[in-house]
Amino acid sequence: MPKSRIRKKADYTPPPAAKQATTIKLTQRSWVAPVMLALFAIGLAWIVVFYVTDGRLPVESLGNWNIVVGFGFIAGGFAVSTQWK
């Protein structure tokens, strides 16, 4: 059986650019990383202080809700991290 011929496809040439490409200017968000890390650190420190002091600090009247406050700071850090580009 004879071998079939291989068809060569035409090389791709992009169409000529009718207009100049637009550039997207990214805004500087230099505040995101420090705020994110600060919120993580505050949340972690809040929870650690609560456990080390047997619930007497940071706010004794909150009781076990201090854990929720600490995780709230950490969640805030994750929320801020979505702004990082």
PDB file of N, CA and C in Angstrom:
ATOM      1  N   MET A   1       0.847  -1.164   0.000  1.00  0.00           N
ATOM      2  CA  MET A   1       0.000   0.000   0.000  1.00  0.00           C
ATOM      3  C   MET A   1       0.898   1.234   0.000  1.00  0.00           C
ATOM      4  N   PRO A   2       0.639   2.193  -0.862  1.00  0.00           N
ATOM      5  CA  PRO A   2       1.491   3.380  -0.945  1.00  0.00           C
ATOM      6  C   PRO A   2       1.297   4.274   0.275  1.00  0.00           C
ATOM      7  N   LYS A   3       2.368   4.953   0.596  1.00  0.00           N
ATOM      8  CA  LYS A   3       2.345   5.871   1.737  1.00  0.00           C
ATOM      9  C   LYS A   3       1.621   7.148   1.331  1.00  0.00           C
ATOM     10  N   SER A   4       0.745   7.647   2.217  1.00  0.00           N
ATOM     11  CA  SER A   4       0.001   8.855   1.880  1.00  0.00           C
ATOM     12  C   SER A   4       0.897  10.078   2.001  1.00  0.00           C
ATOM     13  N   ARG A   5       0.555  11.073   1.232  1.00  0.00           N
ATOM     14  CA  ARG A   5       1.339  12.295   1.270  1.00  0.00           C
ATOM     15  C   ARG A   5       0.993  13.101   2.514  1.00  0.00           C
ATOM     16  N   ILE A   6       1.985  13.737   3.061  1.00  0.00           N
ATOM     17  CA  ILE A   6       1.777  14.581   4.242  1.00  0.00           C
ATOM     18  C   ILE A   6       1.434  15.983   3.767  1.00  0.00           C
ATOM     19  N   ARG A   7       0.331  16.480   4.270  1.00  0.00           N
ATOM     20  CA  ARG A   7      -0.089  17.826   3.891  1.00  0.00           C
ATOM     21  C   ARG A   7       0.556  18.831   4.834  1.00  0.00           C
ATOM     22  N   LYS A   8       1.183  19.805   4.270  1.00  0.00           N
ATOM     23  CA  LYS A   8       1.824  20.829   5.078  1.00  0.00           C
ATOM     24  C   LYS A   8       0.837  21.962   5.294  1.00  0.00           C
ATOM     25  N   LYS A   9       0.670  22.311   6.577  1.00  0.00           N
ATOM     26  CA  LYS A   9      -0.214  23.427   6.887  1.00  0.00           C
ATOM     27  C   LYS A   9       0.541  24.730   6.667  1.00  0.00           C
ATOM     28  N   ALA A  10      -0.209  25.743   6.314  1.00  0.00           N
ATOM     29  CA  ALA A  10       0.398  27.056   6.115  1.00  0.00           C
ATOM     30  C   ALA A  10       0.851  27.612   7.463  1.00  0.00           C
ATOM     31  N   ASP A  11       1.993  28.276   7.466  1.00  0.00           N
ATOM     32  CA  ASP A  11       2.495  28.884   8.697  1.00  0.00           C
ATOM     33  C   ASP A  11       1.566  30.008   9.130  1.00  0.00           C
ATOM     34  N   TYR A  12       1.397  30.130  10.439  1.00  0.00           N
ATOM     35  CA  TYR A  12       0.510  31.161  10.987  1.00  0.00           C
ATOM     36  C   TYR A  12       1.215  32.506  10.949  1.00  0.00           C
ATOM     37  N   THR A  13       0.557  33.458  10.379  1.00  0.00           N
ATOM     38  CA  THR A  13       1.054  34.830  10.424  1.00  0.00           C
ATOM     39  C   THR A  13      -0.034  35.684  11.044  1.00  0.00           C
ATOM     40  N   PRO A  14       0.287  36.378  12.110  1.00  0.00           N
ATOM     41  CA  PRO A  14      -0.738  37.191  12.760  1.00  0.00           C
ATOM     42  C   PRO A  14      -1.167  38.342  11.864  1.00  0.00           C
ATOM     43  N   PRO A  15      -2.422  38.752  12.001  1.00  0.00           N
ATOM     44  CA  PRO A  15      -2.891  39.866  11.179  1.00  0.00           C
ATOM     45  C   PRO A  15      -2.168  41.152  11.587  1.00  0.00           C
ATOM     46  N   PRO A  16      -2.039  42.077  10.673  1.00  0.00           N
ATOM     47  CA  PRO A  16      -1.342  43.324  11.013  1.00  0.00           C
ATOM     48  C   PRO A  16      -2.105  44.077  12.098  1.00  0.00           C
ATOM     49  N   ALA A  17      -1.352  44.678  12.983  1.00  0.00           N
ATOM     50  CA  ALA A  17      -1.965  45.404  14.100  1.00  0.00           C
ATOM     51  C   ALA A  17      -2.554  46.704  13.590  1.00  0.00           C
ATOM     52  N   ALA A  18      -3.867  46.828  13.723  1.00  0.00           N
ATOM     53  CA  ALA A  18      -4.536  48.032  13.261  1.00  0.00           C
ATOM     54  C   ALA A  18      -4.354  49.168  14.266  1.00  0.00           C
ATOM     55  N   LYS A  19      -4.389  48.835  15.551  1.00  0.00           N
ATOM     56  CA  LYS A  19      -4.185  49.864  16.552  1.00  0.00           C
ATOM     57  C   LYS A  19      -3.133  49.399  17.547  1.00  0.00           C
ATOM     58  N   GLN A  20      -2.619  50.343  18.250  1.00  0.00           N
ATOM     59  CA  GLN A  20      -1.557  50.046  19.186  1.00  0.00           C
ATOM     60  C   GLN A  20      -2.128  49.303  20.400  1.00  0.00           C
ATOM     61  N   ALA A  21      -1.383  48.358  20.904  1.00  0.00           N
ATOM     62  CA  ALA A  21      -1.840  47.578  22.052  1.00  0.00           C
ATOM     63  C   ALA A  21      -1.963  48.488  23.273  1.00  0.00           C
ATOM     64  N   THR A  22      -3.037  48.278  24.018  1.00  0.00           N
ATOM     65  CA  THR A  22      -3.243  49.083  25.216  1.00  0.00           C
ATOM     66  C   THR A  22      -2.460  48.478  26.371  1.00  0.00           C
ATOM     67  N   THR A  23      -1.942  49.317  27.195  1.00  0.00           N
ATOM     68  CA  THR A  23      -1.188  48.844  28.355  1.00  0.00           C
ATOM     69  C   THR A  23      -2.051  49.014  29.594  1.00  0.00           C
ATOM     70  N   ILE A  24      -2.002  48.019  30.442  1.00  0.00           N
ATOM     71  CA  ILE A  24      -2.753  48.058  31.691  1.00  0.00           C
ATOM     72  C   ILE A  24      -1.787  48.468  32.788  1.00  0.00           C
ATOM     73  N   LYS A  25      -2.096  49.551  33.443  1.00  0.00           N
ATOM     74  CA  LYS A  25      -1.221  50.032  34.502  1.00  0.00           C
ATOM     75  C   LYS A  25      -1.717  49.473  35.830  1.00  0.00           C
ATOM     76  N   LEU A  26      -0.869  48.679  36.487  1.00  0.00           N
ATOM     77  CA  LEU A  26      -1.221  48.131  37.787  1.00  0.00           C
ATOM     78  C   LEU A  26      -0.902  49.148  38.864  1.00  0.00           C
ATOM     79  N   THR A  27      -1.828  49.325  39.765  1.00  0.00           N
ATOM     80  CA  THR A  27      -1.607  50.275  40.845  1.00  0.00           C
ATOM     81  C   THR A  27      -0.702  49.655  41.897  1.00  0.00           C
ATOM     82  N   GLN A  28       0.069  50.484  42.520  1.00  0.00           N
ATOM     83  CA  GLN A  28       0.958  50.022  43.573  1.00  0.00           C
ATOM     84  C   GLN A  28       0.136  49.756  44.833  1.00  0.00           C
ATOM     85  N   ARG A  29       0.276  48.573  45.370  1.00  0.00           N
ATOM     86  CA  ARG A  29      -0.415  48.215  46.603  1.00  0.00           C
ATOM     87  C   ARG A  29       0.627  47.757  47.608  1.00  0.00           C
ATOM     88  N   SER A  30       1.483  48.679  47.972  1.00  0.00           N
ATOM     89  CA  SER A  30       2.573  48.334  48.874  1.00  0.00           C
ATOM     90  C   SER A  30       2.093  48.163  50.310  1.00  0.00           C
ATOM     91  N   TRP A  31       0.892  48.553  50.611  1.00  0.00           N
ATOM     92  CA  TRP A  31       0.366  48.449  51.974  1.00  0.00           C
ATOM     93  C   TRP A  31      -0.172  47.052  52.279  1.00  0.00           C
ATOM     94  N   VAL A  32      -0.415  46.246  51.256  1.00  0.00           N
ATOM     95  CA  VAL A  32      -1.102  44.968  51.448  1.00  0.00           C
ATOM     96  C   VAL A  32      -0.275  43.983  52.268  1.00  0.00           C
ATOM     97  N   ALA A  33       0.970  43.783  51.890  1.00  0.00           N
ATOM     98  CA  ALA A  33       1.791  42.784  52.581  1.00  0.00           C
ATOM     99  C   ALA A  33       2.015  43.127  54.054  1.00  0.00           C
ATOM    100  N   PRO A  34       2.377  44.373  54.403  1.00  0.00           N
ATOM    101  CA  PRO A  34       2.555  44.670  55.831  1.00  0.00           C
ATOM    102  C   PRO A  34       1.274  44.527  56.645  1.00  0.00           C
ATOM    103  N   VAL A  35       0.144  44.953  56.089  1.00  0.00           N
ATOM    104  CA  VAL A  35      -1.123  44.847  56.822  1.00  0.00           C
ATOM    105  C   VAL A  35      -1.510  43.387  56.985  1.00  0.00           C
ATOM    106  N   MET A  36      -1.342  42.596  55.930  1.00  0.00           N
ATOM    107  CA  MET A  36      -1.675  41.173  55.993  1.00  0.00           C
ATOM    108  C   MET A  36      -0.834  40.472  57.057  1.00  0.00           C
ATOM    109  N   LEU A  37       0.470  40.694  57.032  1.00  0.00           N
ATOM    110  CA  LEU A  37       1.348  40.047  58.006  1.00  0.00           C
ATOM    111  C   LEU A  37       1.076  40.538  59.424  1.00  0.00           C
ATOM    112  N   ALA A  38       0.747  41.819  59.565  1.00  0.00           N
ATOM    113  CA  ALA A  38       0.431  42.352  60.892  1.00  0.00           C
ATOM    114  C   ALA A  38      -0.837  41.707  61.449  1.00  0.00           C
ATOM    115  N   LEU A  39      -1.848  41.537  60.612  1.00  0.00           N
ATOM    116  CA  LEU A  39      -3.086  40.909  61.077  1.00  0.00           C
ATOM    117  C   LEU A  39      -2.859  39.448  61.451  1.00  0.00           C
ATOM    118  N   PHE A  40      -2.048  38.742  60.656  1.00  0.00           N
ATOM    119  CA  PHE A  40      -1.708  37.358  61.011  1.00  0.00           C
ATOM    120  C   PHE A  40      -0.995  37.314  62.356  1.00  0.00           C
ATOM    121  N   ALA A  41      -0.016  38.197  62.544  1.00  0.00           N
ATOM    122  CA  ALA A  41       0.773  38.198  63.778  1.00  0.00           C
ATOM    123  C   ALA A  41      -0.076  38.576  64.989  1.00  0.00           C
ATOM    124  N   ILE A  42      -0.948  39.563  64.836  1.00  0.00           N
ATOM    125  CA  ILE A  42      -1.818  39.972  65.945  1.00  0.00           C
ATOM    126  C   ILE A  42      -2.759  38.840  66.327  1.00  0.00           C
ATOM    127  N   GLY A  43      -3.348  38.193  65.336  1.00  0.00           N
ATOM    128  CA  GLY A  43      -4.254  37.079  65.615  1.00  0.00           C
ATOM    129  C   GLY A  43      -3.554  35.935  66.311  1.00  0.00           C
ATOM    130  N   LEU A  44      -2.374  35.586  65.826  1.00  0.00           N
ATOM    131  CA  LEU A  44      -1.611  34.502  66.448  1.00  0.00           C
ATOM    132  C   LEU A  44      -1.193  34.874  67.863  1.00  0.00           C
ATOM    133  N   ALA A  45      -0.713  36.098  68.046  1.00  0.00           N
ATOM    134  CA  ALA A  45      -0.300  36.553  69.380  1.00  0.00           C
ATOM    135  C   ALA A  45      -1.490  36.575  70.338  1.00  0.00           C
ATOM    136  N   TRP A  46      -2.656  36.990  69.859  1.00  0.00           N
ATOM    137  CA  TRP A  46      -3.863  37.047  70.693  1.00  0.00           C
ATOM    138  C   TRP A  46      -4.195  35.651  71.229  1.00  0.00           C
ATOM    139  N   ILE A  47      -4.175  34.668  70.338  1.00  0.00           N
ATOM    140  CA  ILE A  47      -4.512  33.296  70.739  1.00  0.00           C
ATOM    141  C   ILE A  47      -3.451  32.727  71.673  1.00  0.00           C
ATOM    142  N   VAL A  48      -2.178  32.973  71.375  1.00  0.00           N
ATOM    143  CA  VAL A  48      -1.096  32.452  72.218  1.00  0.00           C
ATOM    144  C   VAL A  48      -1.154  33.074  73.608  1.00  0.00           C
ATOM    145  N   VAL A  49      -1.360  34.377  73.684  1.00  0.00           N
ATOM    146  CA  VAL A  49      -1.458  35.049  74.995  1.00  0.00           C
ATOM    147  C   VAL A  49      -2.640  34.511  75.780  1.00  0.00           C
ATOM    148  N   PHE A  50      -3.750  34.265  75.105  1.00  0.00           N
ATOM    149  CA  PHE A  50      -4.923  33.724  75.781  1.00  0.00           C
ATOM    150  C   PHE A  50      -4.619  32.368  76.408  1.00  0.00           C
ATOM    151  N   TYR A  51      -3.948  31.508  75.656  1.00  0.00           N
ATOM    152  CA  TYR A  51      -3.635  30.179  76.189  1.00  0.00           C
ATOM    153  C   TYR A  51      -2.563  30.219  77.269  1.00  0.00           C
ATOM    154  N   VAL A  52      -1.550  31.043  77.101  1.00  0.00           N
ATOM    155  CA  VAL A  52      -0.445  31.089  78.061  1.00  0.00           C
ATOM    156  C   VAL A  52      -0.905  31.644  79.405  1.00  0.00           C
ATOM    157  N   THR A  53      -1.814  32.607  79.387  1.00  0.00           N
ATOM    158  CA  THR A  53      -2.279  33.230  80.632  1.00  0.00           C
ATOM    159  C   THR A  53      -3.520  32.551  81.195  1.00  0.00           C
ATOM    160  N   ASP A  54      -3.874  31.410  80.703  1.00  0.00           N
ATOM    161  CA  ASP A  54      -5.045  30.656  81.175  1.00  0.00           C
ATOM    162  C   ASP A  54      -6.338  31.465  81.111  1.00  0.00           C
ATOM    163  N   GLY A  55      -6.473  32.282  80.092  1.00  0.00           N
ATOM    164  CA  GLY A  55      -7.714  33.016  79.863  1.00  0.00           C
ATOM    165  C   GLY A  55      -7.825  34.340  80.592  1.00  0.00           C
ATOM    166  N   ARG A  56      -6.794  34.773  81.302  1.00  0.00           N
ATOM    167  CA  ARG A  56      -6.851  36.054  82.013  1.00  0.00           C
ATOM    168  C   ARG A  56      -6.557  37.234  81.100  1.00  0.00           C
ATOM    169  N   LEU A  57      -5.795  37.026  80.068  1.00  0.00           N
ATOM    170  CA  LEU A  57      -5.470  38.085  79.116  1.00  0.00           C
ATOM    171  C   LEU A  57      -5.846  37.589  77.725  1.00  0.00           C
ATOM    172  N   PRO A  58      -5.968  38.316  76.720  1.00  0.00           N
ATOM    173  CA  PRO A  58      -5.967  39.757  76.550  1.00  0.00           C
ATOM    174  C   PRO A  58      -7.227  40.426  77.119  1.00  0.00           C
ATOM    175  N   VAL A  59      -8.405  39.841  76.998  1.00  0.00           N
ATOM    176  CA  VAL A  59      -9.618  40.424  77.573  1.00  0.00           C
ATOM    177  C   VAL A  59     -10.302  39.316  78.371  1.00  0.00           C
ATOM    178  N   GLU A  60     -10.245  39.435  79.692  1.00  0.00           N
ATOM    179  CA  GLU A  60     -10.757  38.361  80.543  1.00  0.00           C
ATOM    180  C   GLU A  60     -12.265  38.191  80.428  1.00  0.00           C
ATOM    181  N   SER A  61     -12.978  39.291  80.228  1.00  0.00           N
ATOM    182  CA  SER A  61     -14.442  39.212  80.198  1.00  0.00           C
ATOM    183  C   SER A  61     -14.968  38.466  78.961  1.00  0.00           C
ATOM    184  N   LEU A  62     -14.157  38.346  77.925  1.00  0.00           N
ATOM    185  CA  LEU A  62     -14.608  37.625  76.735  1.00  0.00           C
ATOM    186  C   LEU A  62     -14.551  36.113  76.905  1.00  0.00           C
ATOM    187  N   GLY A  63     -13.724  35.649  77.811  1.00  0.00           N
ATOM    188  CA  GLY A  63     -13.616  34.205  78.026  1.00  0.00           C
ATOM    189  C   GLY A  63     -13.078  33.510  76.795  1.00  0.00           C
ATOM    190  N   ASN A  64     -13.739  32.435  76.401  1.00  0.00           N
ATOM    191  CA  ASN A  64     -13.276  31.677  75.233  1.00  0.00           C
ATOM    192  C   ASN A  64     -13.523  32.385  73.910  1.00  0.00           C
ATOM    193  N   TRP A  65     -14.266  33.477  73.936  1.00  0.00           N
ATOM    194  CA  TRP A  65     -14.471  34.250  72.712  1.00  0.00           C
ATOM    195  C   TRP A  65     -13.182  34.936  72.256  1.00  0.00           C
ATOM    196  N   ASN A  66     -12.165  34.952  73.121  1.00  0.00           N
ATOM    197  CA  ASN A  66     -10.866  35.477  72.716  1.00  0.00           C
ATOM    198  C   ASN A  66     -10.294  34.682  71.546  1.00  0.00           C
ATOM    199  N   ILE A  67     -10.598  33.404  71.498  1.00  0.00           N
ATOM    200  CA  ILE A  67     -10.126  32.584  70.372  1.00  0.00           C
ATOM    201  C   ILE A  67     -10.775  33.065  69.077  1.00  0.00           C
ATOM    202  N   VAL A  68     -12.059  33.391  69.150  1.00  0.00           N
ATOM    203  CA  VAL A  68     -12.777  33.887  67.968  1.00  0.00           C
ATOM    204  C   VAL A  68     -12.187  35.219  67.517  1.00  0.00           C
ATOM    205  N   VAL A  69     -11.839  36.069  68.480  1.00  0.00           N
ATOM    206  CA  VAL A  69     -11.232  37.352  68.129  1.00  0.00           C
ATOM    207  C   VAL A  69      -9.893  37.134  67.433  1.00  0.00           C
ATOM    208  N   GLY A  70      -9.079  36.219  67.963  1.00  0.00           N
ATOM    209  CA  GLY A  70      -7.794  35.915  67.329  1.00  0.00           C
ATOM    210  C   GLY A  70      -7.965  35.390  65.918  1.00  0.00           C
ATOM    211  N   PHE A  71      -8.899  34.458  65.740  1.00  0.00           N
ATOM    212  CA  PHE A  71      -9.145  33.944  64.395  1.00  0.00           C
ATOM    213  C   PHE A  71      -9.776  35.008  63.499  1.00  0.00           C
ATOM    214  N   GLY A  72     -10.477  35.962  64.085  1.00  0.00           N
ATOM    215  CA  GLY A  72     -11.013  37.080  63.299  1.00  0.00           C
ATOM    216  C   GLY A  72      -9.898  37.918  62.693  1.00  0.00           C
ATOM    217  N   PHE A  73      -8.851  38.171  63.497  1.00  0.00           N
ATOM    218  CA  PHE A  73      -7.702  38.896  62.962  1.00  0.00           C
ATOM    219  C   PHE A  73      -7.035  38.098  61.840  1.00  0.00           C
ATOM    220  N   ILE A  74      -6.910  36.812  62.033  1.00  0.00           N
ATOM    221  CA  ILE A  74      -6.285  35.972  61.007  1.00  0.00           C
ATOM    222  C   ILE A  74      -7.149  35.960  59.739  1.00  0.00           C
ATOM    223  N   ALA A  75      -8.461  35.868  59.904  1.00  0.00           N
ATOM    224  CA  ALA A  75      -9.361  35.915  58.738  1.00  0.00           C
ATOM    225  C   ALA A  75      -9.259  37.263  58.035  1.00  0.00           C
ATOM    226  N   GLY A  76      -9.103  38.331  58.817  1.00  0.00           N
ATOM    227  CA  GLY A  76      -8.891  39.647  58.212  1.00  0.00           C
ATOM    228  C   GLY A  76      -7.617  39.687  57.383  1.00  0.00           C
ATOM    229  N   GLY A  77      -6.576  39.008  57.863  1.00  0.00           N
ATOM    230  CA  GLY A  77      -5.343  38.921  57.088  1.00  0.00           C
ATOM    231  C   GLY A  77      -5.549  38.206  55.768  1.00  0.00           C
ATOM    232  N   PHE A  78      -6.344  37.122  55.795  1.00  0.00           N
ATOM    233  CA  PHE A  78      -6.646  36.426  54.542  1.00  0.00           C
ATOM    234  C   PHE A  78      -7.500  37.301  53.627  1.00  0.00           C
ATOM    235  N   ALA A  79      -8.406  38.078  54.188  1.00  0.00           N
ATOM    236  CA  ALA A  79      -9.231  38.967  53.363  1.00  0.00           C
ATOM    237  C   ALA A  79      -8.372  40.041  52.697  1.00  0.00           C
ATOM    238  N   VAL A  80      -7.410  40.587  53.429  1.00  0.00           N
ATOM    239  CA  VAL A  80      -6.515  41.594  52.858  1.00  0.00           C
ATOM    240  C   VAL A  80      -5.623  40.966  51.784  1.00  0.00           C
ATOM    241  N   SER A  81      -5.270  39.695  51.965  1.00  0.00           N
ATOM    242  CA  SER A  81      -4.365  39.060  51.003  1.00  0.00           C
ATOM    243  C   SER A  81      -4.979  38.935  49.606  1.00  0.00           C
ATOM    244  N   THR A  82      -6.293  39.038  49.494  1.00  0.00           N
ATOM    245  CA  THR A  82      -6.912  38.965  48.171  1.00  0.00           C
ATOM    246  C   THR A  82      -6.622  40.212  47.343  1.00  0.00           C
ATOM    247  N   GLN A  83      -6.131  41.273  47.975  1.00  0.00           N
ATOM    248  CA  GLN A  83      -5.813  42.508  47.259  1.00  0.00           C
ATOM    249  C   GLN A  83      -4.393  42.517  46.701  1.00  0.00           C
ATOM    250  N   TRP A  84      -3.619  41.479  47.020  1.00  0.00           N
ATOM    251  CA  TRP A  84      -2.225  41.423  46.611  1.00  0.00           C
ATOM    252  C   TRP A  84      -2.128  41.102  45.121  1.00  0.00           C
ATOM    253  N   LYS A  85      -1.352  41.881  44.389  1.00  0.00           N
ATOM    254  CA  LYS A  85      -1.193  41.647  42.943  1.00  0.00           C
ATOM    255  C   LYS A  85       0.236  41.356  42.637  1.00  0.00           C
TER     256      LYS A  85
END
